[in-house]
GROMACS .gro file of C-alpha atoms in nm:
model
  332
    1MET     CA    1  23.506  15.117  12.518
    2THR     CA    2  23.874  15.221  12.522
    3GLN     CA    3  23.915  15.446  12.173
    4VAL     CA    4  24.262  15.385  12.136
    5ALA     CA    5  24.375  15.619  11.848
    6LYS     CA    6  24.308  15.864  11.579
    7THR     CA    7  24.486  15.768  11.295
    8ASP     CA    8  24.530  15.412  11.104
    9VAL     CA    9  24.874  15.418  11.201
   10ASP     CA   10  24.803  15.527  11.579
   11TYR     CA   11  24.570  15.228  11.580
   12LEU     CA   12  24.811  14.986  11.444
   13ALA     CA   13  25.080  15.113  11.690
   14ALA     CA   14  24.831  15.048  11.980
   15ALA     CA   15  24.709  14.707  11.870
   16ALA     CA   16  25.088  14.623  11.849
   17GLU     CA   17  25.135  14.740  12.209
   18MET     CA   18  24.856  14.552  12.358
   19VAL     CA   19  24.978  14.242  12.181
   20ARG     CA   20  25.374  14.309  12.325
   21THR     CA   21  25.243  14.325  12.640
   22SER     CA   22  25.027  13.980  12.667
   23GLN     CA   23  25.198  13.667  12.716
   24LYS     CA   24  24.889  13.400  12.707
   25ILE     CA   25  24.665  13.491  12.386
   26THR     CA   26  24.358  13.331  12.239
   27VAL     CA   27  24.285  13.428  11.884
   28MET     CA   28  23.964  13.362  11.717
   29ALA     CA   29  23.744  13.469  11.401
   30HIS     CA   30  23.376  13.423  11.274
   31LEU     CA   31  23.180  13.129  11.260
   32ASN     CA   32  23.139  12.938  10.912
   33PRO     CA   33  23.508  13.035  10.869
   34ASP     CA   34  23.618  13.131  10.485
   35ALA     CA   35  23.953  13.212  10.379
   36ASP     CA   36  24.037  13.534  10.544
   37ALA     CA   37  23.891  13.405  10.869
   38ILE     CA   38  24.133  13.074  10.868
   39GLY     CA   39  24.419  13.251  10.731
   40SER     CA   40  24.431  13.570  10.972
   41THR     CA   41  24.369  13.299  11.258
   42LEU     CA   42  24.655  13.057  11.152
   43GLY     CA   43  24.881  13.335  11.037
   44LEU     CA   44  24.889  13.553  11.358
   45THR     CA   45  24.894  13.227  11.553
   46LEU     CA   46  25.203  13.136  11.383
   47GLY     CA   47  25.380  13.477  11.391
   48LEU     CA   48  25.313  13.529  11.729
   49ARG     CA   49  25.439  13.181  11.830
   50SER     CA   50  25.777  13.287  11.689
   51LEU     CA   51  25.794  13.552  11.932
   52GLY     CA   52  25.786  13.290  12.219
   53LYS     CA   53  25.367  13.399  12.291
   54GLN     CA   54  25.144  13.097  12.422
   55VAL     CA   55  24.886  13.115  12.149
   56THR     CA   56  24.560  12.939  12.112
   57PRO     CA   57  24.357  12.966  11.808
   58LEU     CA   58  23.980  12.894  11.819
   59LEU     CA   59  23.716  12.880  11.549
   60SER     CA   60  23.345  12.792  11.651
   61ASP     CA   61  23.307  12.575  11.348
   62ARG     CA   62  23.557  12.327  11.198
   63VAL     CA   63  23.814  12.419  10.955
   64PRO     CA   64  23.687  12.327  10.591
   65GLU     CA   65  23.867  12.053  10.385
   66TYR     CA   66  24.017  12.289  10.123
   67ALA     CA   67  24.175  12.480  10.405
   68LEU     CA   68  24.351  12.177  10.565
   69PHE     CA   69  24.677  12.166  10.368
   70LEU     CA   70  24.794  12.506  10.525
   71LYS     CA   71  25.018  12.348  10.811
   72GLY     CA   72  24.850  12.404  11.155
   73ALA     CA   73  24.512  12.456  11.030
   74GLY     CA   74  24.412  12.097  11.144
   75GLU     CA   75  24.538  12.202  11.507
   76ILE     CA   76  24.272  12.485  11.528
   77GLY     CA   77  24.048  12.407  11.804
   78SER     CA   78  23.672  12.468  11.851
   79GLU     CA   79  23.637  12.468  12.233
   80LEU     CA   80  23.721  12.728  12.495
   81PRO     CA   81  23.887  12.542  12.807
   82PRO     CA   82  23.740  12.666  13.098
   83ASP     CA   83  24.048  12.663  13.287
   84LEU     CA   84  24.249  12.829  13.001
   85GLU     CA   85  24.446  13.127  13.106
   86ILE     CA   86  24.422  13.442  12.894
   87ASP     CA   87  24.562  13.757  12.894
   88LEU     CA   88  24.432  13.892  12.553
   89ILE     CA   89  24.150  13.788  12.326
   90VAL     CA   90  24.233  13.892  11.982
   91CYS     CA   91  23.905  13.879  11.773
   92LEU     CA   92  23.957  13.886  11.408
   93ASP     CA   93  23.776  13.907  11.094
   94SER     CA   94  23.438  13.964  11.284
   95ALA     CA   95  23.197  14.242  11.237
   96GLY     CA   96  23.048  14.204  11.576
   97ILE     CA   97  23.162  13.968  11.928
   98ASP     CA   98  22.840  13.750  11.826
   99ARG     CA   99  22.982  13.659  11.476
  100VAL     CA  100  23.254  13.449  11.662
  101GLY     CA  101  22.933  13.205  11.713
  102ARG     CA  102  22.909  12.914  11.941
  103ILE     CA  103  23.228  13.006  12.150
  104TYR     CA  104  23.091  13.335  12.229
  105ASP     CA  105  22.741  13.201  12.249
  106GLU     CA  106  22.804  12.951  12.497
  107ASP     CA  107  22.964  13.191  12.781
  108PRO     CA  108  22.955  13.545  12.680
  109ASP     CA  109  23.016  13.641  13.037
  110ARG     CA  110  23.375  13.489  13.023
  111PHE     CA  111  23.452  13.767  12.723
  112LEU     CA  112  23.366  14.025  12.956
  113ARG     CA  113  23.661  13.923  13.222
  114HIS     CA  114  23.936  13.944  12.933
  115PRO     CA  115  24.051  14.231  12.742
  116ILE     CA  116  23.913  14.206  12.366
  117LEU     CA  117  24.169  14.330  12.092
  118ASN     CA  118  23.914  14.360  11.782
  119ILE     CA  119  24.106  14.350  11.442
  120ASP     CA  120  23.856  14.379  11.152
  121HIS     CA  121  23.814  14.506  10.757
  122HIS     CA  122  23.433  14.531  10.791
  123ARG     CA  123  23.285  14.874  10.759
  124THR     CA  124  22.977  14.744  10.955
  125ASN     CA  125  23.185  14.661  11.240
  126PRO     CA  126  23.040  14.846  11.547
  127LEU     CA  127  23.389  14.885  11.703
  128PHE     CA  128  23.359  14.652  11.998
  129GLY     CA  129  23.599  14.548  12.270
  130THR     CA  130  23.870  14.706  12.463
  131ALA     CA  131  24.056  14.868  12.185
  132TYR     CA  132  23.997  14.789  11.806
  133TRP     CA  133  24.181  14.843  11.485
  134VAL     CA  134  23.938  14.840  11.206
  135ASP     CA  135  24.058  14.954  10.871
  136ALA     CA  136  23.756  14.902  10.583
  137ALA     CA  137  23.999  14.971  10.349
  138ALA     CA  138  24.214  14.673  10.378
  139SER     CA  139  24.146  14.394  10.123
  140SER     CA  140  24.140  14.163  10.419
  141THR     CA  141  24.204  14.132  10.775
  142SER     CA  142  24.471  13.895  10.673
  143GLU     CA  143  24.660  14.194  10.509
  144MET     CA  144  24.606  14.369  10.854
  145VAL     CA  145  24.774  14.076  11.044
  146PHE     CA  146  25.062  14.089  10.805
  147ARG     CA  147  25.122  14.454  10.870
  148LEU     CA  148  25.087  14.404  11.282
  149LEU     CA  149  25.350  14.125  11.246
  150ARG     CA  150  25.571  14.359  11.073
  151GLU     CA  151  25.504  14.617  11.321
  152LEU     CA  152  25.592  14.357  11.618
  153GLU     CA  153  25.905  14.279  11.411
  154ALA     CA  154  25.783  13.900  11.437
  155PRO     CA  155  25.955  13.643  11.206
  156ILE     CA  156  25.696  13.512  10.951
  157ASP     CA  157  25.806  13.196  10.809
  158VAL     CA  158  25.671  13.006  10.505
  159ASP     CA  159  25.391  12.850  10.680
  160ALA     CA  160  25.271  13.203  10.808
  161ALA     CA  161  25.326  13.346  10.457
  162ASN     CA  162  25.112  13.068  10.330
  163ALA     CA  163  24.833  13.121  10.550
  164LEU     CA  164  24.822  13.507  10.519
  165LEU     CA  165  24.840  13.501  10.113
  166PHE     CA  166  24.535  13.243  10.122
  167GLY     CA  167  24.317  13.480  10.354
  168ILE     CA  168  24.429  13.752  10.114
  169VAL     CA  169  24.343  13.565   9.759
  170GLY     CA  170  24.043  13.430   9.927
  171ASP     CA  171  23.903  13.803  10.011
  172THR     CA  172  23.989  13.930   9.665
  173GLY     CA  173  23.854  13.646   9.460
  174SER     CA  174  24.237  13.604   9.337
  175PHE     CA  175  24.246  13.952   9.292
  176GLN     CA  176  23.939  13.998   9.052
  177ASN     CA  177  23.659  14.154   9.323
  178GLY     CA  178  23.664  14.526   9.452
  179ALA     CA  179  23.831  14.421   9.759
  180THR     CA  180  24.166  14.421   9.530
  181THR     CA  181  24.383  14.732   9.612
  182PRO     CA  182  24.740  14.843   9.572
  183GLY     CA  183  24.805  14.778   9.957
  184SER     CA  184  24.659  14.395   9.895
  185LEU     CA  185  24.901  14.334   9.595
  186ILE     CA  186  25.226  14.483   9.742
  187THR     CA  187  25.159  14.265  10.063
  188ALA     CA  188  25.069  13.958   9.839
  189GLY     CA  189  25.439  14.060   9.690
  190GLU     CA  190  25.583  14.067  10.020
  191LEU     CA  191  25.454  13.717  10.084
  192LEU     CA  192  25.578  13.570   9.772
  193LYS     CA  193  25.926  13.681   9.861
  194LEU     CA  194  25.869  13.490  10.174
  195SER     CA  195  25.822  13.191   9.923
  196ALA     CA  196  25.447  13.172   9.969
  197ASP     CA  197  25.317  12.911   9.746
  198SER     CA  198  25.040  13.092   9.515
  199GLN     CA  199  24.999  12.843   9.267
  200GLY     CA  200  24.924  12.575   9.576
  201ILE     CA  201  24.678  12.853   9.712
  202ALA     CA  202  24.514  12.893   9.413
  203TYR     CA  203  24.454  12.548   9.375
  204HIS     CA  204  24.299  12.437   9.677
  205LEU     CA  205  24.096  12.778   9.680
  206PHE     CA  206  23.949  12.743   9.349
  207GLU     CA  207  24.042  12.422   9.141
  208ARG     CA  208  24.078  12.116   9.379
  209LYS     CA  209  23.709  11.941   9.384
  210ARG     CA  210  23.640  11.573   9.484
  211PHE     CA  211  23.436  11.412   9.218
  212ALA     CA  212  23.166  11.415   9.496
  213ALA     CA  213  23.189  11.782   9.484
  214ALA     CA  214  23.173  11.814   9.115
  215ARG     CA  215  22.832  11.617   9.123
  216LEU     CA  216  22.709  11.847   9.376
  217TRP     CA  217  22.783  12.160   9.162
  218GLY     CA  218  22.615  11.975   8.887
  219GLN     CA  219  22.296  11.946   9.069
  220MET     CA  220  22.316  12.292   9.227
  221ILE     CA  221  22.369  12.495   8.874
  222ALA     CA  222  22.092  12.261   8.703
  223GLY     CA  223  21.829  12.424   8.945
  224ILE     CA  224  21.926  12.763   8.919
  225GLU     CA  225  21.675  13.034   8.871
  226LEU     CA  226  21.689  13.352   8.725
  227ASP     CA  227  21.436  13.658   8.878
  228ALA     CA  228  21.504  13.878   8.574
  229ALA     CA  229  21.293  14.173   8.700
  230ARG     CA  230  21.533  14.212   8.982
  231GLY     CA  231  21.852  14.060   8.835
  232ILE     CA  232  21.915  13.796   9.073
  233VAL     CA  233  22.025  13.451   9.034
  234PHE     CA  234  21.933  13.207   9.298
  235CYS     CA  235  22.083  12.888   9.382
  236PHE     CA  236  21.993  12.616   9.634
  237MET     CA  237  22.187  12.333   9.830
  238THR     CA  238  21.952  12.092  10.026
  239GLN     CA  239  22.062  11.805  10.257
  240ARG     CA  240  21.930  11.583   9.991
  241MET     CA  241  22.176  11.727   9.738
  242LEU     CA  242  22.444  11.656   9.995
  243LEU     CA  243  22.316  11.285  10.045
  244GLU     CA  244  22.297  11.203   9.657
  245SER     CA  245  22.628  11.340   9.589
  246GLY     CA  246  22.830  11.228   9.872
  247ALA     CA  247  22.984  11.582   9.918
  248THR     CA  248  22.977  11.804  10.201
  249ALA     CA  249  22.814  12.193  10.243
  250ASP     CA  250  23.178  12.328  10.290
  251GLU     CA  251  23.234  12.175   9.913
  252THR     CA  252  23.020  12.462   9.754
  253GLU     CA  253  23.317  12.735   9.801
  254GLY     CA  254  23.317  12.892   9.487
  255VAL     CA  255  22.960  12.826   9.346
  256ALA     CA  256  22.827  13.179   9.417
  257GLU     CA  257  23.162  13.360   9.287
  258TYR     CA  258  23.142  13.127   8.960
  259LEU     CA  259  22.745  13.241   8.915
  260ARG     CA  260  22.848  13.618   8.960
  261GLY     CA  261  22.953  13.579   8.549
  262VAL     CA  262  22.615  13.518   8.436
  263GLU     CA  263  22.548  13.781   8.214
  264GLU     CA  264  22.190  13.876   8.333
  265ALA     CA  265  22.231  13.878   8.705
  266GLU     CA  266  22.387  14.147   8.915
  267VAL     CA  267  22.306  13.941   9.259
  268VAL     CA  268  22.361  13.601   9.312
  269MET     CA  269  22.182  13.438   9.624
  270LEU     CA  270  22.298  13.120   9.747
  271LEU     CA  271  22.096  12.938  10.003
  272LYS     CA  272  22.222  12.630  10.195
  273GLU     CA  273  21.998  12.422  10.380
  274ASP     CA  274  22.126  12.298  10.727
  275PRO     CA  275  22.027  11.991  10.905
  276ASP     CA  276  21.813  12.177  11.122
  277ALA     CA  277  21.624  12.355  10.848
  278THR     CA  278  21.791  12.701  10.887
  279VAL     CA  279  21.927  12.841  10.574
  280ARG     CA  280  22.282  13.005  10.541
  281VAL     CA  281  22.290  13.251  10.258
  282SER     CA  282  22.613  13.381  10.035
  283MET     CA  283  22.553  13.656   9.834
  284ARG     CA  284  22.751  13.790   9.579
  285SER     CA  285  22.699  14.090   9.355
  286ARG     CA  286  22.840  14.343   9.039
  287PRO     CA  287  22.992  14.669   9.175
  288THR     CA  288  22.671  14.832   9.145
  289VAL     CA  289  22.467  14.651   9.387
  290ASP     CA  290  22.584  14.651   9.782
  291VAL     CA  291  22.467  14.295   9.915
  292SER     CA  292  22.592  14.377  10.263
  293ALA     CA  293  22.301  14.626  10.307
  294ILE     CA  294  22.075  14.304  10.251
  295ALA     CA  295  22.265  14.116  10.501
  296SER     CA  296  22.286  14.362  10.776
  297ALA     CA  297  21.916  14.417  10.732
  298LEU     CA  298  21.873  14.030  10.799
  299GLY     CA  299  22.086  13.995  11.106
  300GLY     CA  300  22.426  13.926  10.897
  301GLY     CA  301  22.677  14.129  10.742
  302GLY     CA  302  22.989  14.124  10.502
  303HIS     CA  303  23.114  14.352  10.198
  304ARG     CA  304  22.972  14.525   9.921
  305GLN     CA  305  22.989  14.256   9.670
  306ALA     CA  306  23.024  13.952   9.915
  307ALA     CA  307  22.804  13.892  10.179
  308GLY     CA  308  22.583  13.660  10.413
  309CYS     CA  309  22.318  13.597  10.696
  310THR     CA  310  22.132  13.313  10.850
  311LEU     CA  311  21.781  13.251  10.811
  312PRO     CA  312  21.482  13.044  10.915
  313GLY     CA  313  21.389  12.770  10.669
  314PRO     CA  314  21.218  12.635  10.453
  315MET     CA  315  21.415  12.735  10.155
  316GLY     CA  316  21.084  12.902  10.048
  317GLU     CA  317  21.071  13.150  10.338
  318ALA     CA  318  21.413  13.219  10.313
  319ARG     CA  319  21.383  13.323   9.975
  320ARG     CA  320  21.072  13.512  10.046
  321LEU     CA  321  21.266  13.722  10.313
  322LEU     CA  322  21.561  13.784  10.089
  323VAL     CA  323  21.338  13.946   9.812
  324GLU     CA  324  21.162  14.121  10.070
  325ALA     CA  325  21.450  14.281  10.224
  326PHE     CA  326  21.619  14.353   9.823
  327ASP     CA  327  21.268  14.526   9.726
  328ALA     CA  328  21.263  14.771  10.101
  329LEU     CA  329  21.611  14.869  10.023
  330ALA     CA  330  21.545  14.974   9.660
  331ILE     CA  331  21.837  14.795   9.575
  332ARG     CA  332  21.808  14.825   9.215
   0.00000   0.00000   0.00000
C-alpha cells in the first residue's frame, strides 16, 4: 500500500498525477450499480476521453433501465477482456475491492498486476489499492470525479455533466438526505452551468415508471410489515411478484426512500429475492440510526442513512439475520 499524501488536496493532486501519466485506463465501480456508481463511471470515462485517453468503462452488473437515458450508459461493458492493455485501473465508489463484484471475483490475480487508484466517499473504505483518495465528507463519488476532472483541466461536456449530476442527485436523494453538503450544492451549480439537465435527471431517477413497475410497487407496499418495537418497516420483493407484474428488480429503485416517510419507522429494510434465492437488502434510515453498521456486520457496506448487503435466503432467514444484527448492535 502506498500512502500518497496527507491532506485531501494532496490526495486529489496525487490521484490526478496518476491519471495524467496513464494512457490506457479501465474504470469500474461496485456491483448492483446505483446512480452514483453509474454517474461517476460514465462521467470519468467521458472526461478522460476528452483528454485523449483510451478508457474502458466496466460494471459487473448491467446498467439499470432508469439510467440508460444517459449518453454512453448503454456502452458500459460487463466483461474484462483477457487481452485488454491496462496502464491503470480506477476503482470508483467501492468500499472494498471485492465490491467490484464478478469482474474482480473471476480473476483477482489480474488486479495485482496493475496499479489501482481507489476513489471513494464511503467512510468504511479500507484504503485499498496502489493509491487512494477517500473523502467521507463528499456527498458522492460523482462529486469527487468532478473535482478530479477540474484538477486535470479536462473539458466537461454536457453528457459528462449529466452523468455527474445524475450521481450526485442519486446519492443525496435529490438534496434531501444527510449526504447533502454545501460542496454538493456548489458542484451541482457548476454542472448546471455546463447545461446539465436537472429536470430530466429527476424525472428518470424519481418519477418515470412503466405500468408494470407501478403494479410491482403496489404489490410490495401492500405487503409491508411494521416491527413497532424496533421501529423497522420491512418490505419484500419476490420472484413471483416480478413474474406477476412483468417488472424487473431494477424497477424497485425508490421504494425504500418512499417508505422512509412512514411516521412510525426509523429504519426501512427492503429485501429483494434473487433467482438463486439469495436476498439483496437495501436499508434506509432517519438521521438517528446508522444502518451502515448493520450492513457492515453482515458483509455489506454503505453510508449512515443508506446501506446494503446480500444475505442467504429464504426471506425469513434473511430477516432473522437483520433483526439479530440490529439487536446485537443496540441500534436503538
